[in-house]
PDB file of C-alpha atoms in Angstrom:
ATOM      1  CA  UNK A   1      -9.930   6.504  10.264  1.00  0.00           C
ATOM      2  CA  UNK A   2      -7.657   9.182   8.834  1.00  0.00           C
ATOM      3  CA  UNK A   3      -8.860  10.312   5.417  1.00  0.00           C
ATOM      4  CA  UNK A   4      -6.214  11.240   2.848  1.00  0.00           C
ATOM      5  CA  UNK A   5      -7.168  13.627   0.049  1.00  0.00           C
ATOM      6  CA  UNK A   6      -4.835  14.209  -2.887  1.00  0.00           C
ATOM      7  CA  UNK A   7      -4.884  17.080  -5.330  1.00  0.00           C
ATOM      8  CA  UNK A   8      -5.111  17.302  -8.213  1.00  0.00           C
ATOM      9  CA  UNK A   9      -6.684  14.057  -9.428  1.00  0.00           C
ATOM     10  CA  UNK A  10      -4.600  14.329 -12.574  1.00  0.00           C
ATOM     11  CA  UNK A  11      -2.035  16.627 -14.105  1.00  0.00           C
ATOM     12  CA  UNK A  12      -0.192  16.949 -17.384  1.00  0.00           C
ATOM     13  CA  UNK A  13       3.397  18.126 -17.256  1.00  0.00           C
ATOM     14  CA  UNK A  14       5.901  18.713 -20.037  1.00  0.00           C
ATOM     15  CA  UNK A  15       9.092  16.682 -20.100  1.00  0.00           C
ATOM     16  CA  UNK A  16      11.704  18.339 -17.922  1.00  0.00           C
ATOM     17  CA  UNK A  17       9.153  20.412 -16.024  1.00  0.00           C
ATOM     18  CA  UNK A  18       8.209  20.179 -12.347  1.00  0.00           C
ATOM     19  CA  UNK A  19       5.266  18.154 -11.109  1.00  0.00           C
ATOM     20  CA  UNK A  20       3.746  18.804  -7.698  1.00  0.00           C
ATOM     21  CA  UNK A  21       1.217  16.574  -5.954  1.00  0.00           C
ATOM     22  CA  UNK A  22      -0.452  17.503  -2.697  1.00  0.00           C
ATOM     23  CA  UNK A  23      -1.829  15.262   0.027  1.00  0.00           C
ATOM     24  CA  UNK A  24      -3.906  16.397   2.982  1.00  0.00           C
ATOM     25  CA  UNK A  25      -4.690  14.254   6.016  1.00  0.00           C
ATOM     26  CA  UNK A  26      -7.902  14.674   8.021  1.00  0.00           C
ATOM     27  CA  UNK A  27      -5.803  14.705  11.189  1.00  0.00           C
ATOM     28  CA  UNK A  28      -2.123  15.047  12.008  1.00  0.00           C
ATOM     29  CA  UNK A  29       0.157  12.110  11.219  1.00  0.00           C
ATOM     30  CA  UNK A  30       3.060  13.655  13.125  1.00  0.00           C
ATOM     31  CA  UNK A  31       4.092  11.695  16.163  1.00  0.00           C
ATOM     32  CA  UNK A  32       4.808  13.885  19.175  1.00  0.00           C
ATOM     33  CA  UNK A  33       7.045  11.210  20.669  1.00  0.00           C
ATOM     34  CA  UNK A  34       9.517  10.715  17.817  1.00  0.00           C
ATOM     35  CA  UNK A  35       8.773  13.825  15.727  1.00  0.00           C
ATOM     36  CA  UNK A  36       8.257  11.685  12.619  1.00  0.00           C
ATOM     37  CA  UNK A  37       5.521  12.091  10.040  1.00  0.00           C
ATOM     38  CA  UNK A  38       3.952   8.705   9.297  1.00  0.00           C
ATOM     39  CA  UNK A  39       3.481   9.389   5.594  1.00  0.00           C
ATOM     40  CA  UNK A  40       4.660   7.528   2.486  1.00  0.00           C
ATOM     41  CA  UNK A  41       4.408   8.101  -1.264  1.00  0.00           C
ATOM     42  CA  UNK A  42       4.052   5.348  -3.876  1.00  0.00           C
ATOM     43  CA  UNK A  43       4.290   5.201  -7.652  1.00  0.00           C
ATOM     44  CA  UNK A  44       2.174   2.744  -9.616  1.00  0.00           C
ATOM     45  CA  UNK A  45       2.606   2.058 -13.311  1.00  0.00           C
ATOM     46  CA  UNK A  46       0.001   0.136 -15.350  1.00  0.00           C
ATOM     47  CA  UNK A  47      -0.017  -3.567 -14.611  1.00  0.00           C
ATOM     48  CA  UNK A  48       2.435  -3.213 -11.729  1.00  0.00           C
ATOM     49  CA  UNK A  49       2.088  -3.071  -7.943  1.00  0.00           C
ATOM     50  CA  UNK A  50       2.760   0.184  -6.127  1.00  0.00           C
ATOM     51  CA  UNK A  51       6.400   0.980  -5.428  1.00  0.00           C
ATOM     52  CA  UNK A  52       7.473   3.040  -2.450  1.00  0.00           C
ATOM     53  CA  UNK A  53       9.265   6.278  -3.314  1.00  0.00           C
ATOM     54  CA  UNK A  54       9.304   8.209  -0.043  1.00  0.00           C
ATOM     55  CA  UNK A  55       8.634   7.317   3.604  1.00  0.00           C
ATOM     56  CA  UNK A  56       8.661   9.302   6.847  1.00  0.00           C
ATOM     57  CA  UNK A  57       7.384  12.079   4.546  1.00  0.00           C
ATOM     58  CA  UNK A  58      10.809  12.956   3.150  1.00  0.00           C
ATOM     59  CA  UNK A  59      13.119   9.907   3.210  1.00  0.00           C
ATOM     60  CA  UNK A  60      13.807   8.656  -0.286  1.00  0.00           C
ATOM     61  CA  UNK A  61      13.771   4.874  -0.737  1.00  0.00           C
ATOM     62  CA  UNK A  62      17.062   3.365  -1.868  1.00  0.00           C
ATOM     63  CA  UNK A  63      17.393   3.488  -5.645  1.00  0.00           C
ATOM     64  CA  UNK A  64      14.765   6.188  -6.159  1.00  0.00           C
ATOM     65  CA  UNK A  65      16.071   9.027  -8.350  1.00  0.00           C
ATOM     66  CA  UNK A  66      16.759  12.269  -6.523  1.00  0.00           C
ATOM     67  CA  UNK A  67      14.327  14.156  -8.754  1.00  0.00           C
ATOM     68  CA  UNK A  68      11.658  12.761  -6.409  1.00  0.00           C
ATOM     69  CA  UNK A  69      11.314  14.579  -3.102  1.00  0.00           C
ATOM     70  CA  UNK A  70       8.778  14.711  -0.290  1.00  0.00           C
ATOM     71  CA  UNK A  71       8.001  17.542   2.090  1.00  0.00           C
ATOM     72  CA  UNK A  72       5.439  18.678   4.612  1.00  0.00           C
ATOM     73  CA  UNK A  73       4.416  17.968   8.170  1.00  0.00           C
ATOM     74  CA  UNK A  74       1.334  17.384  10.268  1.00  0.00           C
ATOM     75  CA  UNK A  75      -1.558  17.293   7.825  1.00  0.00           C
ATOM     76  CA  UNK A  76      -0.151  18.765   4.599  1.00  0.00           C
ATOM     77  CA  UNK A  77       2.356  17.017   2.371  1.00  0.00           C
ATOM     78  CA  UNK A  78       3.810  17.389  -1.112  1.00  0.00           C
ATOM     79  CA  UNK A  79       5.515  15.068  -3.576  1.00  0.00           C
ATOM     80  CA  UNK A  80       7.656  16.913  -6.102  1.00  0.00           C
ATOM     81  CA  UNK A  81       9.160  15.549  -9.277  1.00  0.00           C
ATOM     82  CA  UNK A  82      11.721  18.199 -10.130  1.00  0.00           C
ATOM     83  CA  UNK A  83      12.211  17.362 -13.808  1.00  0.00           C
ATOM     84  CA  UNK A  84       9.622  14.989 -15.240  1.00  0.00           C
ATOM     85  CA  UNK A  85      10.929  12.094 -17.289  1.00  0.00           C
ATOM     86  CA  UNK A  86       8.904   9.884 -19.627  1.00  0.00           C
ATOM     87  CA  UNK A  87       9.248   6.944 -17.231  1.00  0.00           C
ATOM     88  CA  UNK A  88       7.561   8.955 -14.457  1.00  0.00           C
ATOM     89  CA  UNK A  89       4.139   8.653 -16.114  1.00  0.00           C
ATOM     90  CA  UNK A  90       2.191   6.806 -13.434  1.00  0.00           C
ATOM     91  CA  UNK A  91      -0.372   7.152 -10.668  1.00  0.00           C
ATOM     92  CA  UNK A  92       0.997   8.428  -7.376  1.00  0.00           C
ATOM     93  CA  UNK A  93      -0.515   7.680  -3.960  1.00  0.00           C
ATOM     94  CA  UNK A  94       0.104   9.040  -0.500  1.00  0.00           C
ATOM     95  CA  UNK A  95      -0.472   6.770   2.488  1.00  0.00           C
ATOM     96  CA  UNK A  96      -0.491   7.342   6.219  1.00  0.00           C
ATOM     97  CA  UNK A  97       0.601   4.715   8.709  1.00  0.00           C
ATOM     98  CA  UNK A  98      -0.029   6.716  11.896  1.00  0.00           C
ATOM     99  CA  UNK A  99      -3.374   5.017  12.492  1.00  0.00           C
ATOM    100  CA  UNK A 100      -5.222   2.354  10.545  1.00  0.00           C
ATOM    101  CA  UNK A 101      -3.344   2.550   7.252  1.00  0.00           C
ATOM    102  CA  UNK A 102      -5.175   4.547   4.582  1.00  0.00           C
ATOM    103  CA  UNK A 103      -4.319   5.778   1.101  1.00  0.00           C
ATOM    104  CA  UNK A 104      -5.152   8.848  -0.921  1.00  0.00           C
ATOM    105  CA  UNK A 105      -7.276   8.390  -4.033  1.00  0.00           C
ATOM    106  CA  UNK A 106      -4.298   8.754  -6.381  1.00  0.00           C
ATOM    107  CA  UNK A 107      -2.997  11.379  -8.800  1.00  0.00           C
ATOM    108  CA  UNK A 108      -2.418  10.474 -12.435  1.00  0.00           C
ATOM    109  CA  UNK A 109       0.637  12.146 -13.949  1.00  0.00           C
ATOM    110  CA  UNK A 110       0.769  12.409 -17.731  1.00  0.00           C
ATOM    111  CA  UNK A 111       2.919  14.145 -20.267  1.00  0.00           C
TER     112      UNK A 111
ATOM    113  CA  UNK B   1      15.997  -8.934  -2.759  1.00  0.00           C
ATOM    114  CA  UNK B   2      12.586  -9.613  -1.269  1.00  0.00           C
ATOM    115  CA  UNK B   3      10.097 -11.423  -3.472  1.00  0.00           C
ATOM    116  CA  UNK B   4       6.414 -11.944  -2.799  1.00  0.00           C
ATOM    117  CA  UNK B   5       4.255 -14.151  -5.040  1.00  0.00           C
ATOM    118  CA  UNK B   6       0.504 -14.345  -4.531  1.00  0.00           C
ATOM    119  CA  UNK B   7      -1.702 -17.202  -5.703  1.00  0.00           C
ATOM    120  CA  UNK B   8      -5.152 -18.635  -5.264  1.00  0.00           C
ATOM    121  CA  UNK B   9      -7.326 -15.902  -6.729  1.00  0.00           C
ATOM    122  CA  UNK B  10     -10.275 -16.660  -8.965  1.00  0.00           C
ATOM    123  CA  UNK B  11     -14.005 -16.410  -9.522  1.00  0.00           C
ATOM    124  CA  UNK B  12     -16.242 -17.161  -6.552  1.00  0.00           C
ATOM    125  CA  UNK B  13     -19.970 -16.742  -6.025  1.00  0.00           C
ATOM    126  CA  UNK B  14     -21.372 -14.280  -3.489  1.00  0.00           C
ATOM    127  CA  UNK B  15     -21.407 -15.906  -0.069  1.00  0.00           C
ATOM    128  CA  UNK B  16     -18.585 -18.216  -1.025  1.00  0.00           C
ATOM    129  CA  UNK B  17     -15.101 -18.693   0.372  1.00  0.00           C
ATOM    130  CA  UNK B  18     -11.576 -18.478  -0.976  1.00  0.00           C
ATOM    131  CA  UNK B  19      -8.083 -18.713   0.469  1.00  0.00           C
ATOM    132  CA  UNK B  20      -5.274 -16.782  -1.139  1.00  0.00           C
ATOM    133  CA  UNK B  21      -1.610 -17.323  -0.412  1.00  0.00           C
ATOM    134  CA  UNK B  22       1.639 -15.418  -0.596  1.00  0.00           C
ATOM    135  CA  UNK B  23       5.036 -17.090  -0.872  1.00  0.00           C
ATOM    136  CA  UNK B  24       7.899 -14.978   0.443  1.00  0.00           C
ATOM    137  CA  UNK B  25      11.605 -15.204  -0.282  1.00  0.00           C
ATOM    138  CA  UNK B  26      14.741 -13.095  -0.135  1.00  0.00           C
ATOM    139  CA  UNK B  27      14.276 -11.826   3.411  1.00  0.00           C
ATOM    140  CA  UNK B  28      13.795 -13.121   6.916  1.00  0.00           C
ATOM    141  CA  UNK B  29      10.043 -13.677   6.710  1.00  0.00           C
ATOM    142  CA  UNK B  30       9.645 -14.801  10.317  1.00  0.00           C
ATOM    143  CA  UNK B  31      10.950 -11.440  11.574  1.00  0.00           C
ATOM    144  CA  UNK B  32       8.632  -9.190   9.557  1.00  0.00           C
ATOM    145  CA  UNK B  33       5.069  -7.934   9.855  1.00  0.00           C
ATOM    146  CA  UNK B  34       2.993  -8.612   6.755  1.00  0.00           C
ATOM    147  CA  UNK B  35      -0.155  -7.161   5.237  1.00  0.00           C
ATOM    148  CA  UNK B  36      -2.786  -7.758   2.595  1.00  0.00           C
ATOM    149  CA  UNK B  37      -3.760  -4.690   0.570  1.00  0.00           C
ATOM    150  CA  UNK B  38      -6.442  -4.712  -2.116  1.00  0.00           C
ATOM    151  CA  UNK B  39      -7.096  -2.501  -5.099  1.00  0.00           C
ATOM    152  CA  UNK B  40     -10.286  -1.819  -6.987  1.00  0.00           C
ATOM    153  CA  UNK B  41     -10.932   0.687  -9.765  1.00  0.00           C
ATOM    154  CA  UNK B  42     -13.632   2.307  -7.690  1.00  0.00           C
ATOM    155  CA  UNK B  43     -12.146   2.429  -4.183  1.00  0.00           C
ATOM    156  CA  UNK B  44      -8.472   2.532  -5.024  1.00  0.00           C
ATOM    157  CA  UNK B  45      -5.983   1.055  -2.579  1.00  0.00           C
ATOM    158  CA  UNK B  46      -7.289  -0.317   0.720  1.00  0.00           C
ATOM    159  CA  UNK B  47      -5.342  -1.972   3.488  1.00  0.00           C
ATOM    160  CA  UNK B  48      -7.194  -5.158   4.476  1.00  0.00           C
ATOM    161  CA  UNK B  49      -5.323  -6.930   7.257  1.00  0.00           C
ATOM    162  CA  UNK B  50      -1.951  -7.380   8.873  1.00  0.00           C
ATOM    163  CA  UNK B  51      -0.153  -9.674  11.250  1.00  0.00           C
ATOM    164  CA  UNK B  52       2.974  -9.282  13.303  1.00  0.00           C
ATOM    165  CA  UNK B  53       6.082 -11.396  12.897  1.00  0.00           C
ATOM    166  CA  UNK B  54       4.995 -14.366  14.993  1.00  0.00           C
ATOM    167  CA  UNK B  55       1.308 -14.172  14.060  1.00  0.00           C
ATOM    168  CA  UNK B  56       0.149 -13.386  17.587  1.00  0.00           C
ATOM    169  CA  UNK B  57      -1.404 -10.055  16.611  1.00  0.00           C
ATOM    170  CA  UNK B  58      -3.836  -9.540  13.759  1.00  0.00           C
ATOM    171  CA  UNK B  59      -5.684  -6.450  12.621  1.00  0.00           C
ATOM    172  CA  UNK B  60      -8.433  -5.940  10.051  1.00  0.00           C
ATOM    173  CA  UNK B  61     -10.218  -3.145   8.272  1.00  0.00           C
ATOM    174  CA  UNK B  62     -13.764  -2.861   9.605  1.00  0.00           C
ATOM    175  CA  UNK B  63     -15.379  -4.006   6.339  1.00  0.00           C
ATOM    176  CA  UNK B  64     -13.825  -7.500   6.566  1.00  0.00           C
ATOM    177  CA  UNK B  65     -13.891  -8.114  10.328  1.00  0.00           C
ATOM    178  CA  UNK B  66     -15.564 -11.417  11.105  1.00  0.00           C
ATOM    179  CA  UNK B  67     -15.317 -12.578   7.480  1.00  0.00           C
ATOM    180  CA  UNK B  68     -11.583 -12.603   6.672  1.00  0.00           C
ATOM    181  CA  UNK B  69      -8.764 -14.252   8.610  1.00  0.00           C
ATOM    182  CA  UNK B  70      -5.077 -13.535   8.082  1.00  0.00           C
ATOM    183  CA  UNK B  71      -2.556 -16.183   9.051  1.00  0.00           C
ATOM    184  CA  UNK B  72       1.031 -17.130   8.417  1.00  0.00           C
ATOM    185  CA  UNK B  73       3.273 -20.191   8.445  1.00  0.00           C
ATOM    186  CA  UNK B  74       6.798 -19.021   9.186  1.00  0.00           C
ATOM    187  CA  UNK B  75       8.200 -22.506   8.552  1.00  0.00           C
ATOM    188  CA  UNK B  76       6.893 -22.254   4.989  1.00  0.00           C
ATOM    189  CA  UNK B  77       7.576 -18.522   4.529  1.00  0.00           C
ATOM    190  CA  UNK B  78       3.937 -18.094   3.616  1.00  0.00           C
ATOM    191  CA  UNK B  79       1.111 -15.663   4.316  1.00  0.00           C
ATOM    192  CA  UNK B  80      -2.563 -16.475   3.861  1.00  0.00           C
ATOM    193  CA  UNK B  81      -5.924 -14.752   3.711  1.00  0.00           C
ATOM    194  CA  UNK B  82      -9.020 -16.858   4.297  1.00  0.00           C
ATOM    195  CA  UNK B  83     -12.019 -15.007   2.903  1.00  0.00           C
ATOM    196  CA  UNK B  84     -15.533 -16.145   3.848  1.00  0.00           C
ATOM    197  CA  UNK B  85     -18.988 -14.741   3.128  1.00  0.00           C
ATOM    198  CA  UNK B  86     -17.584 -12.968   0.104  1.00  0.00           C
ATOM    199  CA  UNK B  87     -19.453 -10.018  -1.370  1.00  0.00           C
ATOM    200  CA  UNK B  88     -19.348  -8.311  -4.749  1.00  0.00           C
ATOM    201  CA  UNK B  89     -17.540  -5.393  -3.147  1.00  0.00           C
ATOM    202  CA  UNK B  90     -14.652  -7.696  -2.186  1.00  0.00           C
ATOM    203  CA  UNK B  91     -13.783  -7.982  -5.886  1.00  0.00           C
ATOM    204  CA  UNK B  92     -10.242  -6.651  -6.187  1.00  0.00           C
ATOM    205  CA  UNK B  93      -6.627  -7.392  -6.852  1.00  0.00           C
ATOM    206  CA  UNK B  94      -5.167  -8.563  -3.545  1.00  0.00           C
ATOM    207  CA  UNK B  95      -1.536  -7.713  -2.856  1.00  0.00           C
ATOM    208  CA  UNK B  96       0.698  -9.247  -0.247  1.00  0.00           C
ATOM    209  CA  UNK B  97       3.048  -6.665   1.230  1.00  0.00           C
ATOM    210  CA  UNK B  98       5.921  -6.589   3.679  1.00  0.00           C
ATOM    211  CA  UNK B  99       5.593  -3.918   6.314  1.00  0.00           C
ATOM    212  CA  UNK B 100       8.303  -1.602   7.569  1.00  0.00           C
ATOM    213  CA  UNK B 101       5.757   0.843   8.962  1.00  0.00           C
ATOM    214  CA  UNK B 102       5.079   1.687   5.296  1.00  0.00           C
ATOM    215  CA  UNK B 103       4.803  -1.068   2.675  1.00  0.00           C
ATOM    216  CA  UNK B 104       8.299  -1.604   1.332  1.00  0.00           C
ATOM    217  CA  UNK B 105       7.776  -4.679  -0.841  1.00  0.00           C
ATOM    218  CA  UNK B 106       4.721  -5.775  -2.797  1.00  0.00           C
ATOM    219  CA  UNK B 107       3.801  -8.849  -4.770  1.00  0.00           C
ATOM    220  CA  UNK B 108       2.184  -8.587  -8.185  1.00  0.00           C
ATOM    221  CA  UNK B 109      -1.221  -9.437  -6.816  1.00  0.00           C
ATOM    222  CA  UNK B 110      -3.941 -12.020  -7.353  1.00  0.00           C
ATOM    223  CA  UNK B 111      -7.382 -11.155  -8.736  1.00  0.00           C
ATOM    224  CA  UNK B 112     -10.434 -12.157  -6.732  1.00  0.00           C
ATOM    225  CA  UNK B 113     -13.763 -11.782  -8.515  1.00  0.00           C
ATOM    226  CA  UNK B 114     -17.001 -12.231  -6.599  1.00  0.00           C
ATOM    227  CA  UNK B 115     -19.867 -12.713  -9.022  1.00  0.00           C
ATOM    228  CA  UNK B 116     -22.706 -15.070  -9.814  1.00  0.00           C
TER     229      UNK B 116
END
């Protein structure tokens, strides 16, 4: 199975500042046939299920604020929150769907 | 908008069985692949099983193969997970999720606790 490792495990960011979360896959999740990266990002707030933010590594889900962006290819990916808002306090997960679906361990974002 | 509502969780003894259900609405259930994903404080999020739109294909994570069975009833817009030979490590919140390659809709989950 593809192992997903996120860094850092937690980070504290001031309101209005940038937050950057990294995700590394143990093998490439880039399809050579369609040139798509099979990588999604989720946000989970306490007591709620995960909510998809980004899929295909950089496609923002409908309704997700544009301060959230995804980048990267192959094995290395980044989720960026350009200007942290109070409502962005949550745990963020990356997930690959290239092989048997697996998640990163999560990154807790605090203010 | 898609809605997924899980039910059937509870306390079960090690070695016991439980069936959890997921009622779907707001989308064309019979045309969509569906998954169960579980979450524990220790292991985080783990995909458990999925099935394609007509239920002819089913896949499982290795740790539940031979013990869990995913099924669906498209006439009832429902997804199920039959869990047998339950172990303490199966204790988790179980989420039903609609698949669009990634998981685009999630239910709120049902808690399964395996303990004597």
